[in-house]
XYZ file of C-alpha atoms in Angstrom:
361
model
C 2.451 48.642 4.429
C 2.217 45.697 6.771
C 0.522 42.496 7.728
C -2.762 41.721 9.390
C -1.278 41.016 12.834
C 1.614 42.305 14.921
C 5.094 40.879 14.516
C 6.165 38.220 16.997
C 9.496 37.723 18.712
C 9.432 33.997 17.972
C 7.243 31.410 16.251
C 4.992 30.863 19.282
C 4.287 34.563 19.632
C 3.456 34.817 15.933
C 0.939 31.987 16.389
C -0.472 33.679 19.513
C -1.070 36.806 17.444
C -2.740 34.851 14.628
C -5.038 33.174 17.174
C -5.849 36.509 18.814
C -6.837 37.934 15.436
C -8.968 34.823 14.682
C -6.918 33.664 11.706
C -6.102 30.402 13.489
C -9.332 28.985 14.909
C -8.907 25.230 15.349
C -6.574 23.132 17.491
C -5.273 20.976 14.626
C -4.155 24.024 12.661
C -2.596 25.611 15.737
C -0.609 22.441 16.519
C 0.730 22.285 12.960
C 1.788 25.950 12.981
C 3.549 25.604 16.341
C 5.358 22.423 15.290
C 7.236 24.032 12.384
C 9.253 27.187 12.944
C 8.622 29.573 10.057
C 12.185 30.909 10.360
C 13.561 27.497 9.346
C 12.259 28.157 5.823
C 14.100 31.468 5.471
C 17.630 31.963 4.253
C 19.885 32.747 7.208
C 20.409 36.412 6.351
C 16.641 37.089 6.226
C 15.512 35.285 9.398
C 14.976 38.548 11.286
C 11.815 39.008 9.215
C 10.430 35.501 9.729
C 7.883 36.410 12.419
C 6.422 39.412 10.653
C 3.064 38.924 9.000
C 4.518 39.600 5.582
C 5.273 37.624 2.456
C 8.922 36.965 1.645
C 10.515 36.483 -1.766
C 14.124 35.944 -2.751
C 14.750 34.925 -6.345
C 12.351 32.065 -7.024
C 11.886 31.282 -3.319
C 8.623 32.592 -1.913
C 6.588 32.381 1.296
C 3.108 33.861 1.655
C 2.181 35.913 4.714
C 1.311 33.854 7.839
C -2.260 35.215 7.894
C -2.780 33.881 4.347
C -1.475 30.415 5.260
C -3.712 30.452 8.352
C -6.821 31.154 6.308
C -5.835 28.507 3.766
C -5.236 25.818 6.417
C -8.548 26.561 8.116
C -10.487 26.624 4.838
C -9.064 23.269 3.698
C -10.694 21.513 6.692
C -7.901 18.923 6.808
C -8.383 15.483 8.352
C -6.108 12.429 8.742
C -5.946 10.146 5.723
C -6.965 12.685 3.062
C -5.108 13.367 -0.189
C -3.688 16.860 -0.783
C -2.295 18.592 -3.873
C -0.336 21.844 -3.507
C -0.038 23.770 -6.780
C 2.971 26.053 -6.518
C 4.357 24.211 -3.512
C 7.384 26.513 -3.131
C 9.499 25.953 -0.021
C 7.287 23.107 1.211
C 6.378 25.011 4.412
C 2.627 24.678 3.847
C 2.920 21.087 2.580
C 4.831 20.069 5.714
C 2.226 21.610 8.024
C -0.503 19.830 6.069
C 1.459 16.557 6.368
C 1.360 16.787 10.179
C -2.439 16.631 10.013
C -2.839 14.075 7.196
C -0.881 11.429 9.088
C 0.950 8.393 7.689
C -1.906 7.177 5.481
C -2.583 10.431 3.685
C -1.278 11.599 0.301
C 0.762 14.807 0.074
C 1.858 15.979 -3.387
C 3.246 19.284 -4.638
C 3.901 20.774 -8.075
C 6.478 23.562 -8.395
C 7.614 25.342 -11.549
C 11.229 25.982 -10.515
C 13.657 23.095 -10.020
C 15.897 25.134 -7.691
C 12.925 25.708 -5.373
C 12.174 21.968 -5.388
C 15.735 21.341 -4.228
C 15.367 23.992 -1.524
C 12.082 22.402 -0.345
C 13.685 18.958 -0.119
C 16.537 20.359 1.986
C 14.099 22.023 4.364
C 11.991 18.875 4.629
C 15.068 16.796 5.454
C 16.109 19.360 8.088
C 12.662 19.220 9.719
C 12.567 15.417 9.886
C 16.100 15.058 11.204
C 16.317 17.899 13.709
C 12.904 19.064 14.909
C 11.676 17.454 18.136
C 8.083 18.299 17.175
C 8.334 15.629 14.493
C 8.008 12.925 17.162
C 4.673 14.328 18.376
C 3.010 13.526 15.047
C 2.619 10.771 12.489
C 3.820 12.539 9.361
C 2.675 12.361 5.744
C 5.881 13.269 3.947
C 5.363 15.577 0.930
C 6.508 14.538 -2.550
C 7.364 17.308 -5.012
C 7.536 17.296 -8.811
C 8.778 19.983 -11.191
C 6.451 21.395 -13.803
C 3.736 23.890 -14.654
C 0.586 23.162 -12.671
C -1.541 24.068 -15.714
C -0.075 21.069 -17.568
C -1.021 18.229 -15.220
C -1.662 15.005 -17.073
C -5.424 14.507 -17.643
C -5.214 10.911 -16.378
C -3.996 11.987 -12.918
C -5.856 10.950 -9.801
C -8.248 13.404 -8.158
C -7.628 14.778 -4.661
C -9.614 15.451 -1.497
C -7.959 18.831 -0.984
C -6.272 21.185 -3.465
C -4.587 24.549 -2.917
C -3.173 26.871 -5.569
C -0.700 29.503 -4.371
C -0.952 31.831 -7.366
C -3.731 33.903 -8.895
C -6.042 31.776 -11.062
C -7.580 33.321 -14.143
C -11.288 32.733 -14.695
C -10.619 30.570 -17.762
C -8.717 28.070 -15.588
C -11.404 27.705 -12.913
C -12.916 24.518 -14.391
C -9.450 23.017 -14.845
C -8.816 23.464 -11.118
C -12.235 22.125 -10.148
C -11.646 18.920 -12.108
C -8.684 18.070 -9.865
C -11.134 17.499 -7.001
C -12.955 14.395 -5.866
C -16.650 14.712 -5.025
C -16.752 16.062 -1.489
C -13.346 17.691 -1.942
C -12.306 21.278 -1.202
C -10.327 23.621 -3.459
C -8.825 26.863 -2.107
C -7.333 29.359 -4.558
C -7.073 33.086 -5.334
C -9.768 33.690 -7.964
C -10.694 37.137 -9.278
C -8.949 38.976 -6.415
C -10.597 36.818 -3.736
C -9.239 33.880 -1.775
C -11.984 31.413 -2.662
C -13.135 28.109 -1.177
C -14.911 25.755 -3.600
C -16.506 22.517 -2.373
C -17.436 19.838 -4.887
C -20.850 18.613 -3.711
C -21.554 16.367 -6.723
C -20.196 15.365 -10.151
C -21.334 18.712 -11.548
C -22.300 20.611 -8.398
C -20.225 23.153 -6.492
C -20.494 25.491 -3.524
C -18.369 28.644 -3.587
C -17.406 30.893 -0.684
C -15.292 34.046 -0.859
C -12.928 34.153 2.142
C -10.715 37.191 1.821
C -9.844 39.950 -0.652
C -6.318 39.346 -1.931
C -4.092 40.029 -4.909
C -1.653 37.255 -5.856
C 0.827 37.145 -8.684
C -0.935 35.256 -11.518
C -0.183 31.711 -12.601
C 2.553 31.527 -15.206
C 1.123 30.319 -18.493
C 2.750 27.321 -20.219
C 5.378 28.231 -22.790
C 5.529 25.913 -25.791
C 7.722 28.158 -27.921
C 10.639 25.718 -27.958
C 8.972 22.516 -29.069
C 5.376 23.515 -29.676
C 4.324 20.587 -27.467
C 2.882 20.508 -24.001
C 5.133 19.108 -21.250
C 2.680 17.052 -19.249
C 3.266 16.928 -15.513
C 2.909 13.419 -14.105
C 2.098 13.452 -10.413
C 3.704 10.919 -8.065
C 1.912 7.574 -7.844
C -0.108 6.889 -4.714
C 2.377 4.506 -3.137
C 1.468 1.673 -0.819
C 3.388 1.683 2.464
C 6.046 -1.002 2.777
C 5.747 -3.605 5.537
C 8.820 -2.030 7.134
C 7.164 1.397 7.223
C 3.933 -0.033 8.610
C 5.880 -1.760 11.372
C 7.658 1.501 12.284
C 4.347 3.404 12.379
C 2.734 0.718 14.551
C 5.661 0.489 16.991
C 5.941 4.263 17.396
C 2.183 4.487 17.915
C 2.272 1.794 20.587
C 5.159 3.508 22.412
C 3.282 6.815 22.368
C 0.238 5.135 23.941
C 2.422 3.611 26.657
C 4.008 7.005 27.385
C 0.566 8.617 27.559
C -0.723 5.941 29.942
C 2.345 6.294 32.166
C 2.100 10.078 32.355
C -1.628 9.964 33.080
C -1.061 7.362 35.801
C 1.599 9.596 37.353
C -0.651 12.616 37.091
C 1.579 14.371 34.558
C -0.276 14.916 31.313
C 2.012 15.810 28.430
C 1.658 19.559 28.167
C 3.215 22.111 25.896
C 6.222 23.866 27.459
C 5.396 27.281 28.969
C 5.689 30.260 26.685
C 6.879 33.619 27.905
C 6.554 37.239 26.912
C 2.925 36.764 25.924
C 1.770 40.164 24.726
C -1.730 41.490 24.443
C -2.747 41.970 20.792
C -5.611 44.240 19.924
C -7.838 42.910 17.170
C -8.069 44.877 13.986
C -10.619 44.579 11.257
C -8.872 44.096 7.949
C -10.369 44.887 4.591
C -7.725 43.737 2.133
C -4.466 41.838 1.965
C -2.540 42.503 -1.237
C 0.425 40.469 -2.448
C 2.185 42.590 -5.006
C 5.813 42.481 -6.104
C 7.447 40.809 -3.112
C 5.376 42.469 -0.365
C 2.038 42.216 1.384
C -0.017 45.365 1.778
C -2.910 45.336 4.236
C -5.499 48.061 4.493
C -7.158 48.147 7.878
C -10.425 49.658 9.075
C -9.926 50.900 12.584
C -12.721 50.554 15.092
C -14.025 53.816 16.634
C -13.367 52.306 20.024
C -9.643 51.750 19.309
C -8.559 55.231 20.324
C -10.709 55.161 23.444
C -9.182 51.882 24.535
C -5.536 52.878 24.084
C -5.039 53.895 27.721
C -6.728 50.695 28.925
C -4.473 48.601 26.674
C -1.323 50.315 27.969
C -2.381 49.778 31.559
C -3.243 46.106 30.922
C 0.043 45.469 29.100
C 1.964 47.078 32.007
C 0.078 44.879 34.475
C 0.767 41.732 32.423
C 4.466 42.600 32.209
C 4.663 42.990 35.988
C 3.003 39.613 36.476
C 5.386 37.804 34.115
C 8.675 39.367 35.261
C 9.480 36.732 37.935
C 8.959 33.866 35.489
C 10.800 35.221 32.450
C 13.656 32.800 32.877
C 14.289 30.697 29.810
C 12.488 27.343 30.263
C 14.316 24.063 29.972
C 13.880 22.393 26.580
C 11.006 19.876 26.582
C 11.895 16.225 27.041
C 11.436 14.018 23.992
C 9.820 11.054 25.764
C 9.472 9.005 22.583
C 13.191 9.280 21.827
C 14.129 8.353 25.399
C 11.808 5.342 25.383
C 13.096 4.066 22.021
C 16.734 4.443 23.076
C 16.018 2.472 26.269
C 14.562 -0.514 24.400
C 16.630 -3.766 24.325
C 17.129 -3.551 20.563
C 20.141 -3.334 18.253
C 21.229 0.247 17.628
C 20.432 0.182 13.878
C 16.819 -0.749 14.687
C 16.573 2.039 17.266
C 17.874 4.540 14.730
C 15.361 3.261 12.178
C 12.506 3.782 14.647
C 13.779 7.349 15.140
C 13.972 8.015 11.378
C 17.780 8.247 11.742
C 17.260 11.617 13.397
C 20.079 13.635 14.913
C 20.184 14.428 18.605
């Protein structure tokens, strides 16, 4: 029983391991994963398990394994300005990472069956916006969540550029899912025990690619026993940004450009803070990831060379540890240059706080 990659000691080490195992392959996806600490989406008493490559479930709250989210993010091929629909949006962890890539002019909608999970997702989203310094490094497309069964979406809803379903889709619902896509759009979903990527290449043309063998809990079928009628799910309207919002986006963007120009002129490019305790991770070929009753099971195929390389790995890890010992002091927290610049502007305090999204220090 276990995940596809080794457990990390913190969020950065988890991402390092996912990169090493080739689950995270692009810079945009890596930036999004590093910006949001997975542990922030766990209940306090379960945070010790946050950096393991395992699914987590508590009541109706559920998070998929990090390696699954990595494959999903890469397969979606996200770009700024696209529209995204998350079916079974859960805690909002995936939707928030997607929002960091979509930017302020994207569309980010989620449908979740359980109202208590929607409330949990909204709390976590508010916590991220108000407290996470990474928020200021991005222009964010804030997710909007609605309660309902994702198999009962109103037929007059808009179509999306990207769609993800986080539960097993039965074959009879494949066309239903496909019809949520615009031409040129990408749908990622578990279909017939495979994480599947479907690209809509024309009004009636599709390309299908099987990504990974998985087993997800199936979609919950609509229950009309009470009224006998379908409860249609109406997705949020595609809202036009207010003039006030557009001004905030433009001002923050201008300040970021000024900061970048100043740092480049001074020879100090804005770099990520140093990370410590970087451990070597040996790659493993993985045949299957199975999500079944609250856990992820992964069957691995070991390479014949693994056993032969064990002594080399131990020696290399010992050498790396010796090299990093002098620098394993805890680094100073990174400076939030955008916050400092906004607070130094000759503006009334309420306007400064508005530019900072009323975020806490």
